[in-house]
Amino acid sequence: MIRSVLALALLAACAPLAAQSTAAATPATTGKQPFTIERSWQIQRIGQPTISPDGSRIVAPVTRFDMEQDRGFTDLWIWNADGSGQRAFTTHASNDSSPVFSPDGRFIAFIAQRENDKAPQLYVIAVDGGEARRLTNLATGVQSPKWFADGSRLAFVSRVFDDLPLAEQGKRLEERAESKMTARVWDRAPVTAWDQFVDEREFHVFAVPFAGGDVQPLTQPTGLELPRNAVQGTDSLFAISPDGRELAFVADSNPAANFTNNDVFTVPVGGREATNHTEANQAGDGNPLYSPDGRYLAFVQQRIRGFYADKERVMLKDRRNGSITEQFTDWDRSANGLVWGNDSRRLWGAIDSAGTVRVYELPINGNPRDVTGEAASVANLALAGNGTLVGLRQTFIEPPTLVRVNTRNGTTTKLSTINDELLANTDFGTFESVTYTGANGQPIQMWVNYPPGFDPSKRYPLFKLIHGGPHNAITNGMAFRWNAQVFGSWGYVTAWSNFHGSSGFGQAFTDSINPNWADKPYEDIIKAAEWFAQQPWIDRDRMVAGGGSYGGYLATIILGREHPFRALVAHAKVYNLYTQYGADFATEIPRFGGFWEPQNREMLQRISPHYHAANFDTPTLVIHGQLDYRVPVNHAKELYQTLLMKGVPTRFIYFPNENHWILRPQNSVFWYQQVYRWFQEHNAPRQTP
């Protein structure tokens, strides 16, 4: 329901806005190239680094994209500790990923799928050069390599049929692929996870000798398995003690239930009896990490079962006396990206805090210290034995860049230069953090990105971006989907609000929208629009909004309520909260009970967008991927059909080979082109009578 919401707010503006020209997307006047979506795909993307124990060398995966081939190619790159010697370390046609230095610093283990490999395998290569040597040949593939501290073995994860020896796994996979009978049967959740169906295979930890030889199962003998929905990565689900005698891992202690209860277990390497260290906690426990001296086992703990955004508390098990204590009880942030300090007296973390990912020092029995502050986000930490800390720094106009972190004063020293030439010739806009008053009179932090050559004497259209989650805050970093600077190249001011429910602003703020997902975030978005309408450099008649996932849901909530936006974009949106129970997300929401329970009926009718279709009258672009099992494609079809039947301008863009996100280069370019086209059709400058 469009428009009327701003009327009273505009009457309160301090002065009438003078008639001014409307800015449009124009070629850069600096001699630099605009930051188009095509240009963003030219950026080489650096992944999780690893640093040698002596701190002298750093290795990280770097992905470059080929638009014509519509894919990325990932090689391992190497740097000296001062940033010199930057070069590609591997240049094989296959993708190389997940590098990790050996304890003596002489070798790098990594994952690759090379000639004749039917699945990704574990390889090692000498740092000083030579050919890579394959350590595994498993039909089920390999991920998440980790060295034993003595360098004699490596652990890894593979997804296997629990009832078959490793040598027979490939035969079953081939038989299944060739079978004319394609039915699958489930007796428990989950059925799907993100973009794939979850079959009976289980994630398990194995070990293989560095010299080569038989693969040893480490978790299978316990009768437990790593979480079944861990399809996006397993690296944080296990750890090896410094003496190599014990394995800590995460498993669901009650897999027969419909809702997960992940616990932290330990088992002697080669043993069968696992010990549950978190049995008393009925919510999620995870990310086990042994201290370098072996005394402590750290892990994170949540207290609300089924609430993925509950505070992640740092827990410390003293392996000498068996005690478990919570650390930093007065600290209102979630602990993420943790690595142990070499003295075993502190951890370092990459912490989501107030719109920025910051490096924190977390001393045992002490107080957390913000090291890097708000200037840029720094994450993906790696620590050397000599104390050198490296990570990836980024902002809205700097892609992930390898840096060294000074842990005393928080400064970061740039090490990688692979994107420097491209960035130096790119016309970026500026950005800033602003705060406005949102729902309940509370302050709301918002990132505002300005188009290149921004002139405050002109007036610009606004694209109000809505983040997903709903609890995943927008932090100061370069997103390659929903890139604010790409939209800025069209001549738009863009803005991300960290509305009620966002992470990094205290747990009460994060939890303030449960179970009512709609009202406070909606009000925060509307109040942001009111704030912009009072700025002399915004054309208040040319505001649009959109988002993906929860952002698409909130865009559809806005569609059914009063708002000032001329057009909307709803990508991967939840439209009908009843049918959303068929998605994998349903396995994570036991907290407030089912939709059939009487106490939930009124709330669901209020916050499910489909109940408010009578109010729909705003042109809405609907986008979805077929492989999205987080928010299945039926939501898009229901919304699109509803808009068609109501005669509301709409368009449905369907990607048969994409999931919750648009990940392929050519599809990504098309996505941006279609959003631009939609705004050209429905948010063009109004004609003067």
XYZ file of C-alpha atoms in Angstrom:
689
model
C 0.000 0.000 0.000
C 1.965 2.912 -1.329
C 2.759 6.475 -0.370
C 0.733 7.880 2.516
C 3.167 6.908 5.241
C 5.480 9.863 4.572
C 2.895 12.612 4.619
C 3.142 13.562 8.278
C 6.898 13.124 8.353
C 7.401 15.508 5.460
C 5.237 18.161 7.091
C 7.712 18.113 9.959
C 10.726 18.743 7.744
C 12.633 21.806 8.769
C 12.365 23.515 5.350
C 10.666 22.818 2.011
C 12.898 21.204 -0.560
C 13.715 23.430 -3.507
C 13.095 22.113 -6.994
C 16.372 20.644 -8.185
C 17.594 18.444 -10.981
C 17.524 14.713 -10.485
C 20.880 12.957 -10.779
C 21.133 10.037 -13.149
C 23.726 7.353 -13.692
C 26.442 8.970 -15.789
C 29.890 7.910 -16.972
C 32.650 8.538 -14.475
C 34.246 11.974 -14.810
C 37.498 10.919 -13.145
C 38.828 8.861 -16.030
C 38.116 5.751 -13.976
C 35.652 3.008 -14.821
C 32.301 2.701 -13.018
C 31.948 -0.210 -10.621
C 29.539 -2.254 -12.705
C 28.503 -5.804 -11.931
C 30.790 -6.993 -14.744
C 33.695 -5.188 -13.098
C 32.919 -6.728 -9.726
C 33.397 -10.173 -11.273
C 36.929 -9.134 -12.280
C 37.916 -8.904 -8.615
C 40.012 -11.848 -7.472
C 38.634 -13.184 -4.216
C 40.971 -14.229 -1.411
C 39.828 -16.987 0.939
C 40.820 -18.215 4.400
C 44.604 -17.806 4.866
C 46.988 -20.142 6.665
C 50.327 -18.990 8.102
C 53.487 -21.010 8.663
C 54.396 -21.746 12.294
C 57.408 -19.415 12.144
C 55.287 -16.637 10.631
C 57.468 -16.302 7.536
C 54.947 -17.311 4.865
C 51.225 -17.076 4.241
C 49.144 -19.137 1.823
C 45.536 -18.512 0.805
C 43.173 -19.653 -1.959
C 42.481 -17.019 -4.618
C 39.568 -17.345 -7.024
C 39.398 -15.605 -10.388
C 36.320 -15.777 -12.584
C 35.982 -16.392 -16.301
C 32.773 -14.809 -17.554
C 32.738 -16.750 -20.821
C 33.191 -20.096 -19.075
C 30.784 -18.957 -16.345
C 32.886 -20.326 -13.515
C 35.667 -19.608 -11.069
C 39.199 -21.014 -10.923
C 40.890 -21.276 -7.524
C 44.651 -21.497 -7.025
C 46.796 -21.279 -3.915
C 48.844 -18.084 -3.607
C 51.813 -17.464 -1.334
C 53.227 -14.346 0.336
C 56.193 -13.586 2.533
C 55.294 -12.164 5.928
C 55.999 -8.609 4.745
C 53.802 -9.019 1.649
C 56.691 -9.499 -0.764
C 56.993 -12.471 -3.081
C 53.280 -12.528 -3.943
C 52.718 -15.258 -6.524
C 50.499 -18.122 -7.531
C 51.789 -21.214 -5.733
C 49.621 -23.714 -7.623
C 48.398 -23.249 -11.191
C 46.667 -26.534 -11.881
C 43.518 -26.610 -14.019
C 41.574 -27.961 -11.045
C 40.481 -25.852 -8.095
C 42.803 -25.958 -5.076
C 41.367 -24.997 -1.694
C 41.574 -25.360 2.102
C 45.354 -24.953 2.513
C 46.940 -25.654 5.895
C 50.635 -25.605 6.839
C 52.251 -28.664 8.391
C 53.477 -28.227 11.988
C 57.092 -27.978 10.794
C 56.157 -25.479 8.068
C 57.640 -27.577 5.257
C 54.427 -28.764 3.604
C 50.963 -27.540 2.729
C 47.967 -29.847 2.730
C 45.052 -28.860 0.512
C 41.960 -30.167 -1.266
C 41.797 -30.645 -5.039
C 40.082 -32.762 -7.662
C 42.741 -33.524 -10.243
C 43.122 -35.971 -13.131
C 41.183 -39.191 -12.601
C 39.814 -37.997 -9.237
C 36.111 -38.778 -9.011
C 35.755 -36.447 -6.033
C 37.915 -33.874 -4.200
C 40.920 -35.508 -2.504
C 43.594 -34.604 0.043
C 46.946 -33.522 -1.395
C 50.238 -32.317 0.110
C 52.945 -30.248 -1.541
C 56.339 -29.037 -0.348
C 56.499 -25.298 0.316
C 59.804 -25.111 -1.556
C 58.209 -26.563 -4.683
C 57.693 -29.854 -6.446
C 54.685 -31.889 -7.450
C 51.665 -32.346 -5.227
C 51.184 -35.821 -3.778
C 47.729 -37.335 -3.299
C 47.043 -38.931 0.089
C 43.460 -40.148 -0.384
C 41.394 -41.770 -3.094
C 37.884 -41.831 -1.679
C 34.799 -41.949 -3.871
C 33.003 -39.895 -1.234
C 35.516 -37.046 -1.359
C 37.407 -35.154 1.325
C 37.069 -31.782 3.085
C 38.396 -29.841 6.120
C 41.998 -31.128 6.411
C 43.834 -30.717 9.740
C 47.292 -31.865 10.791
C 48.107 -33.844 13.890
C 50.624 -31.810 15.903
C 53.496 -34.226 15.253
C 52.935 -34.035 11.496
C 52.591 -37.803 11.144
C 48.921 -37.818 10.147
C 46.147 -35.626 8.828
C 42.491 -35.677 9.778
C 39.672 -34.812 7.403
C 35.927 -35.207 6.917
C 34.108 -37.355 4.383
C 30.397 -37.991 3.880
C 29.919 -41.750 3.793
C 27.376 -44.549 3.899
C 27.804 -45.782 7.444
C 26.954 -49.401 6.590
C 29.681 -49.831 3.963
C 33.484 -50.043 4.047
C 35.220 -47.126 2.349
C 36.263 -49.330 -0.565
C 32.620 -50.075 -1.440
C 31.288 -46.525 -1.261
C 31.939 -45.774 -4.925
C 29.998 -48.793 -6.133
C 26.862 -47.697 -4.286
C 27.177 -44.151 -5.606
C 27.468 -45.497 -9.152
C 24.534 -47.870 -8.705
C 22.393 -45.076 -7.352
C 23.313 -42.779 -10.235
C 22.457 -45.469 -12.791
C 19.287 -46.785 -11.141
C 15.944 -46.212 -12.870
C 14.321 -46.203 -9.436
C 14.927 -42.734 -8.032
C 12.758 -42.647 -4.900
C 14.245 -41.619 -1.559
C 12.840 -42.332 1.896
C 13.151 -40.314 5.125
C 12.224 -41.233 8.668
C 13.724 -38.150 10.313
C 14.694 -34.565 9.639
C 16.256 -32.864 7.832
C 15.068 -33.695 4.333
C 16.925 -30.807 2.729
C 19.766 -28.453 3.610
C 20.229 -25.222 1.647
C 20.517 -26.552 -1.917
C 20.535 -30.317 -1.632
C 18.559 -33.235 -0.319
C 20.046 -34.902 2.735
C 20.286 -38.649 2.168
C 21.403 -41.354 4.578
C 25.107 -40.561 4.241
C 26.852 -39.268 7.357
C 29.686 -36.796 7.926
C 32.569 -38.503 9.735
C 36.148 -37.678 10.694
C 38.964 -39.879 9.372
C 42.759 -39.879 9.546
C 45.420 -40.811 7.008
C 49.212 -41.101 7.483
C 51.316 -38.338 5.928
C 53.432 -41.062 4.338
C 50.298 -42.579 2.791
C 48.413 -45.698 3.762
C 45.106 -46.866 5.148
C 42.417 -44.415 6.177
C 41.331 -44.755 9.813
C 37.785 -43.882 10.960
C 37.785 -41.681 14.067
C 34.108 -40.892 14.729
C 32.337 -43.860 13.123
C 33.243 -46.263 15.955
C 31.412 -44.007 18.441
C 28.032 -44.458 16.751
C 27.746 -40.672 16.485
C 27.920 -38.476 13.393
C 28.664 -34.830 12.687
C 25.521 -32.700 12.093
C 23.651 -33.971 9.060
C 22.914 -30.484 7.741
C 26.590 -29.431 7.652
C 26.584 -29.119 3.870
C 28.195 -25.657 3.935
C 31.340 -26.766 5.737
C 32.664 -28.949 8.529
C 35.897 -27.221 9.544
C 34.527 -25.935 12.867
C 33.058 -29.306 13.839
C 36.181 -31.101 15.088
C 39.617 -30.522 16.620
C 42.643 -32.645 17.536
C 44.374 -32.341 20.897
C 48.007 -31.139 20.811
C 49.287 -34.546 21.933
C 47.296 -36.250 19.162
C 45.550 -38.592 21.579
C 42.052 -37.100 21.628
C 39.492 -35.873 19.119
C 36.809 -33.332 19.989
C 33.817 -33.205 17.675
C 30.248 -31.948 17.388
C 27.329 -34.347 17.062
C 23.583 -34.322 17.563
C 22.969 -36.153 20.827
C 19.401 -37.026 19.809
C 19.305 -37.474 16.024
C 15.907 -39.176 16.162
C 14.275 -35.897 17.209
C 13.031 -33.384 14.653
C 15.078 -30.566 16.192
C 18.833 -30.675 16.602
C 20.692 -30.602 19.908
C 24.347 -30.454 18.950
C 26.783 -31.321 21.735
C 30.568 -31.370 22.088
C 32.015 -34.872 22.465
C 35.535 -36.201 22.882
C 36.874 -39.638 22.044
C 40.369 -41.129 22.344
C 41.920 -41.378 18.882
C 41.346 -44.998 17.920
C 38.720 -45.413 20.652
C 34.997 -46.166 20.599
C 33.548 -44.556 23.728
C 32.724 -40.870 23.318
C 32.096 -38.509 26.238
C 29.397 -35.837 26.013
C 30.683 -32.678 27.741
C 27.550 -30.566 27.209
C 24.752 -33.011 27.972
C 23.105 -30.621 30.435
C 22.592 -27.974 27.758
C 19.616 -28.638 25.498
C 20.647 -26.018 22.924
C 23.537 -25.862 20.480
C 27.188 -26.383 21.424
C 29.999 -26.274 18.892
C 33.340 -25.077 17.538
C 35.679 -27.061 19.842
C 39.243 -25.700 20.066
C 42.131 -27.132 22.117
C 44.557 -24.662 23.672
C 48.148 -25.069 22.426
C 49.309 -26.379 25.826
C 46.472 -28.918 25.860
C 45.037 -27.762 29.168
C 41.779 -26.286 27.868
C 39.052 -27.248 25.465
C 37.169 -24.130 24.424
C 33.796 -24.233 22.687
C 30.797 -21.984 22.117
C 27.396 -22.539 23.655
C 23.884 -21.281 23.024
C 21.079 -21.586 25.551
C 17.901 -21.338 23.432
C 17.243 -24.471 21.447
C 16.416 -23.873 17.813
C 17.410 -20.188 17.819
C 20.387 -19.849 15.506
C 21.068 -16.246 16.577
C 21.195 -16.875 20.311
C 24.344 -15.503 21.921
C 27.344 -17.787 21.406
C 29.104 -17.893 24.761
C 32.738 -18.869 25.212
C 32.944 -21.953 27.426
C 36.190 -23.348 28.803
C 36.714 -26.921 29.946
C 39.775 -27.375 32.126
C 41.023 -30.829 31.141
C 43.002 -31.122 34.382
C 40.025 -31.021 36.731
C 37.048 -31.385 34.371
C 35.447 -28.046 35.289
C 33.539 -26.038 32.675
C 33.219 -22.265 33.089
C 31.591 -19.554 31.037
C 33.918 -16.711 30.098
C 33.067 -13.024 29.575
C 29.622 -13.245 31.162
C 29.089 -9.472 30.991
C 30.092 -9.228 27.330
C 27.031 -8.837 25.104
C 28.449 -10.209 21.862
C 28.590 -13.598 20.153
C 31.977 -15.292 19.875
C 32.929 -16.128 16.282
C 36.058 -16.775 14.263
C 38.040 -17.922 17.295
C 41.729 -18.895 17.370
C 43.858 -19.622 20.419
C 46.772 -17.410 21.397
C 50.107 -19.199 21.584
C 50.374 -18.683 25.343
C 47.083 -20.567 25.912
C 45.962 -17.609 28.038
C 43.766 -15.870 25.488
C 41.750 -16.331 22.340
C 41.414 -14.009 19.383
C 38.073 -13.611 17.652
C 36.481 -11.939 14.634
C 33.427 -10.438 16.323
C 30.324 -8.920 14.736
C 29.963 -5.654 16.663
C 27.906 -2.553 15.807
C 28.053 -2.938 12.031
C 31.708 -4.006 11.754
C 33.555 -7.310 12.192
C 36.323 -6.504 14.674
C 39.292 -8.411 16.020
C 38.903 -8.895 19.769
C 41.379 -10.137 22.326
C 39.625 -12.519 24.732
C 41.876 -13.155 27.776
C 40.911 -16.047 30.042
C 39.213 -14.703 33.169
C 39.662 -11.180 31.787
C 37.724 -8.615 29.780
C 37.353 -8.593 25.984
C 39.313 -5.879 24.175
C 38.307 -4.412 20.808
C 41.566 -4.425 18.848
C 40.789 -3.151 15.337
C 37.747 -0.918 15.886
C 35.178 0.269 13.369
C 37.286 1.500 10.431
C 37.122 -1.800 8.526
C 35.989 -5.372 9.008
C 38.744 -7.918 9.738
C 38.003 -11.650 9.844
C 39.332 -15.060 8.719
C 42.110 -14.963 11.298
C 45.227 -17.148 11.308
C 47.926 -17.093 13.998
C 51.555 -18.179 13.655
C 53.668 -19.772 16.340
C 55.675 -16.546 16.643
C 52.515 -14.554 17.393
C 51.970 -13.018 13.949
C 48.227 -12.575 13.361
C 46.890 -12.237 9.822
C 43.395 -11.953 8.432
C 41.258 -10.502 5.670
C 40.299 -6.822 5.804
C 37.432 -5.349 3.818
C 35.086 -2.367 3.503
C 32.292 -1.442 1.110
C 34.985 -0.292 -1.354
C 37.789 -2.750 -0.529
C 37.386 -6.467 -1.296
C 38.846 -9.001 1.148
C 42.535 -8.109 1.386
C 45.271 -10.013 3.209
C 46.605 -7.989 6.154
C 48.810 -8.368 9.211
C 47.188 -7.237 12.457
C 49.150 -5.362 15.104
C 47.551 -6.814 18.214
C 48.826 -3.995 20.424
C 47.455 -0.940 18.627
C 44.988 -2.493 16.172
C 46.580 -1.208 12.981
C 46.520 -3.438 9.921
C 49.280 -3.698 7.319
C 48.250 -4.583 3.793
C 50.029 -7.619 2.328
C 48.152 -8.605 -0.852
C 48.057 -6.427 -3.974
C 46.366 -8.693 -6.512
C 43.422 -6.323 -7.038
C 45.269 -3.017 -6.725
C 45.387 -2.093 -10.406
C 41.701 -2.846 -10.931
C 40.648 -0.915 -7.825
C 42.858 2.072 -8.634
C 41.029 2.462 -11.939
C 37.539 2.039 -10.487
C 35.255 4.954 -9.645
C 33.821 4.114 -6.230
C 31.465 6.245 -4.217
C 31.871 7.062 -0.547
C 30.052 5.565 2.432
C 29.337 6.406 6.048
C 27.540 5.114 9.117
C 24.576 7.149 10.341
C 22.167 6.627 13.210
C 18.464 7.424 13.213
C 15.560 6.760 15.570
C 13.646 3.568 14.840
C 10.930 1.496 16.498
C 10.440 2.010 20.236
C 12.506 5.186 19.963
C 15.709 3.136 19.795
C 18.779 4.133 17.754
C 19.270 2.243 14.483
C 22.666 2.079 12.799
C 22.590 2.406 9.006
C 25.256 2.184 6.306
C 24.739 4.787 3.568
C 26.615 4.418 0.267
C 26.753 7.427 -2.048
C 27.157 7.245 -5.839
C 30.446 8.331 -7.436
C 30.723 12.089 -7.751
C 27.961 12.626 -5.207
C 26.851 16.278 -5.186
C 24.673 17.295 -2.213
C 23.184 20.112 -4.276
C 21.501 17.530 -6.513
C 18.767 15.020 -5.739
C 19.213 11.280 -6.055
C 16.903 8.270 -6.051
C 17.132 5.923 -3.051
C 17.471 2.144 -3.070
C 16.648 0.984 0.460
C 18.334 -2.380 0.867
C 16.978 -4.909 3.380
C 19.341 -7.516 4.793
C 18.550 -11.180 5.348
C 18.658 -13.405 8.363
C 16.750 -11.684 9.920
C 19.549 -11.712 12.479
C 22.544 -11.291 10.143
C 23.698 -7.692 10.419
C 25.191 -5.844 7.483
C 28.809 -5.136 8.305
C 31.336 -2.891 6.601
C 32.449 -5.183 3.792
C 32.224 -5.808 0.065
C 29.275 -8.069 -0.668
C 29.338 -9.622 -4.122
C 25.572 -10.051 -4.057
C 23.404 -6.973 -3.462
C 26.459 -4.769 -3.861
C 25.636 -1.233 -2.750
C 28.414 0.290 -4.856
C 27.140 -1.404 -8.027
C 23.714 0.094 -7.371
C 25.499 3.383 -6.740
C 26.955 3.238 -10.260
C 23.349 3.548 -11.459
C 23.100 6.906 -9.703
C 21.345 5.652 -6.558
C 22.029 6.417 -2.936
C 21.818 3.031 -1.223
C 21.343 2.226 2.440
C 21.432 -0.838 4.683
C 19.700 -0.507 8.061
C 20.719 -2.797 10.886
C 17.136 -2.923 12.053
C 15.745 -4.581 15.169
C 16.833 -8.217 15.191
C 20.272 -7.561 13.709
C 23.304 -9.173 15.317
C 26.129 -7.225 16.917
C 24.059 -4.745 18.940
C 23.420 -6.835 22.035
C 21.380 -9.980 22.511
C 18.226 -8.180 23.642
C 18.216 -6.207 20.382
C 18.788 -9.383 18.356
C 15.968 -11.234 20.096
C 13.572 -8.267 20.096
C 11.719 -9.431 16.969
C 10.833 -12.928 18.130
C 8.273 -14.247 17.468
C 6.980 -11.127 15.665
C 9.348 -10.894 12.723
C 7.468 -8.095 11.014
C 6.487 -5.058 13.059
C 9.719 -3.568 14.415
C 11.851 -4.157 11.303
C 9.046 -2.748 9.144
C 8.891 0.368 11.302
C 12.683 0.702 11.197
C 12.652 0.623 7.376
C 9.837 3.174 7.179
C 11.572 5.497 9.617
C 14.734 5.217 7.524
C 12.711 6.308 4.493
C 11.359 9.231 6.514
C 14.909 10.190 7.471
C 15.988 10.152 3.833
C 12.915 12.101 2.715
C 14.100 14.985 4.857
C 17.543 15.079 3.253
C 17.781 17.737 0.526
C 19.837 15.422 -1.696
C 17.196 12.661 -1.899
C 14.350 12.661 -4.405
C 11.591 11.507 -2.087
C 9.412 10.624 -5.086
C 11.951 8.073 -6.335
C 12.445 5.609 -3.503
C 12.602 1.856 -4.081
C 13.330 -1.045 -1.733
C 14.234 -4.701 -1.867
C 16.056 -7.594 -0.306
C 16.713 -11.311 -0.356
C 15.745 -14.137 2.005
C 14.402 -12.416 5.127
C 14.988 -9.168 3.227
C 12.609 -10.470 0.569
C 10.146 -11.419 3.298
C 10.274 -7.916 4.765
C 9.892 -6.403 1.280
C 6.702 -8.450 0.957
C 5.534 -7.318 4.402
C 6.084 -3.742 3.195
C 4.080 -4.578 0.066
C 1.026 -5.227 2.254
C 1.373 -2.121 4.437
C 1.693 1.617 3.937
C 5.043 2.654 2.493
C 6.678 5.293 0.265
C 8.382 3.030 -2.284
C 7.562 3.174 -5.995
C 8.840 -0.342 -6.689
C 9.993 -3.392 -4.743
C 12.331 -6.339 -5.317
C 11.594 -9.593 -3.464
C 14.307 -12.221 -3.936
C 14.164 -15.675 -2.289
C 11.412 -14.353 -0.084
C 9.191 -16.078 2.453
C 5.650 -15.285 1.329
C 3.611 -17.852 3.222
C 4.803 -18.806 6.705
C 2.567 -21.878 6.685
C 4.192 -23.456 3.629
C 7.632 -22.418 4.920
C 7.286 -25.310 7.355
C 8.248 -27.534 4.430
C 11.691 -25.914 4.207
C 14.863 -26.939 6.028
C 14.470 -23.835 8.195
C 11.537 -25.567 9.897
C 13.972 -27.866 11.689
C 15.351 -24.809 13.504
C 12.200 -23.187 14.897
C 10.807 -25.248 17.797
C 11.027 -22.312 20.189
C 7.496 -20.953 19.847
C 5.667 -24.089 18.757
C 3.892 -25.026 15.541
C 1.514 -22.976 13.424
C -1.325 -25.323 14.416
C -1.117 -24.360 18.059
C -3.873 -21.922 19.080
C -1.554 -19.345 20.627
C 0.276 -18.914 17.301
C -2.648 -18.413 14.924
C -3.179 -14.696 15.440
C 0.523 -13.914 15.280
C 1.066 -15.898 12.087
C -1.834 -14.154 10.412
C -0.274 -10.825 11.304
C 3.241 -11.606 10.137
C 2.657 -13.902 7.133
C 2.663 -11.663 4.032
C 0.076 -13.694 2.141
C -2.623 -12.685 4.629
C -2.284 -9.060 3.488
C -2.574 -9.558 -0.268
C -5.668 -7.336 -0.389
C -3.357 -4.352 0.125
C -0.861 -5.189 -2.622
C -0.583 -2.400 -5.211
C 3.156 -1.728 -5.693
C 5.099 -2.951 -8.759
C 7.112 -5.914 -7.471
C 9.919 -7.877 -9.104
C 9.864 -11.506 -7.915
C 13.085 -13.563 -8.184
C 13.859 -17.123 -7.085
C 16.152 -20.095 -7.707
C 14.875 -23.636 -8.148
C 17.582 -25.134 -5.930
C 16.627 -22.962 -2.971
C 15.477 -25.369 -0.267
C 15.988 -22.791 2.468
C 13.029 -20.870 1.049
C 11.454 -23.111 -1.617
C 10.401 -21.681 -4.965
C 6.674 -22.087 -4.242
C 6.859 -18.804 -2.305
C 7.801 -16.920 -5.469
C 5.091 -18.549 -7.542
C 2.431 -17.838 -4.925
C 3.398 -14.165 -4.712
C 3.714 -13.766 -8.477
C 0.343 -15.395 -9.166
C -1.301 -13.244 -6.504
C 0.089 -10.048 -8.016
C -1.003 -11.130 -11.494
C -4.543 -11.858 -10.344
C -4.719 -8.472 -8.643
C -3.453 -6.665 -11.724
C -0.367 -5.323 -9.948
C 2.665 -4.815 -12.241
C 5.014 -7.722 -11.645
C 7.643 -9.906 -13.259
C 8.935 -13.336 -12.218
C 12.590 -14.195 -12.856
C 13.374 -17.865 -12.332
C 16.848 -19.428 -12.196
C 16.650 -23.230 -12.648
C 20.276 -23.823 -11.585
C 20.651 -21.380 -8.668
C 19.986 -21.820 -4.971
C 19.282 -19.263 -2.224
C 21.860 -17.000 -3.869
C 22.770 -16.168 -7.454
C 26.306 -17.550 -7.672
C 27.100 -18.013 -11.366
C 28.714 -15.022 -13.096
C 26.396 -14.790 -16.097
C 23.287 -15.274 -13.970
C 24.546 -12.601 -11.591
C 25.007 -10.110 -14.439
C 21.511 -10.900 -15.708
C 20.095 -10.445 -12.182
C 21.541 -6.939 -11.885
C 20.433 -6.060 -15.407
C 16.869 -7.074 -14.616
C 16.757 -5.133 -11.340
C 18.075 -2.082 -13.203
C 15.458 -2.563 -15.918
C 12.717 -2.843 -13.286
C 13.724 0.433 -11.710
C 13.961 2.111 -15.110
C 10.399 1.017 -15.816
C 8.908 1.877 -12.428
C 11.184 4.483 -10.845
C 12.057 6.790 -13.706
C 12.019 10.550 -13.065
C 8.498 11.902 -13.056
C 7.584 14.037 -16.032
C 7.045 17.730 -15.317
C 3.506 18.760 -16.428
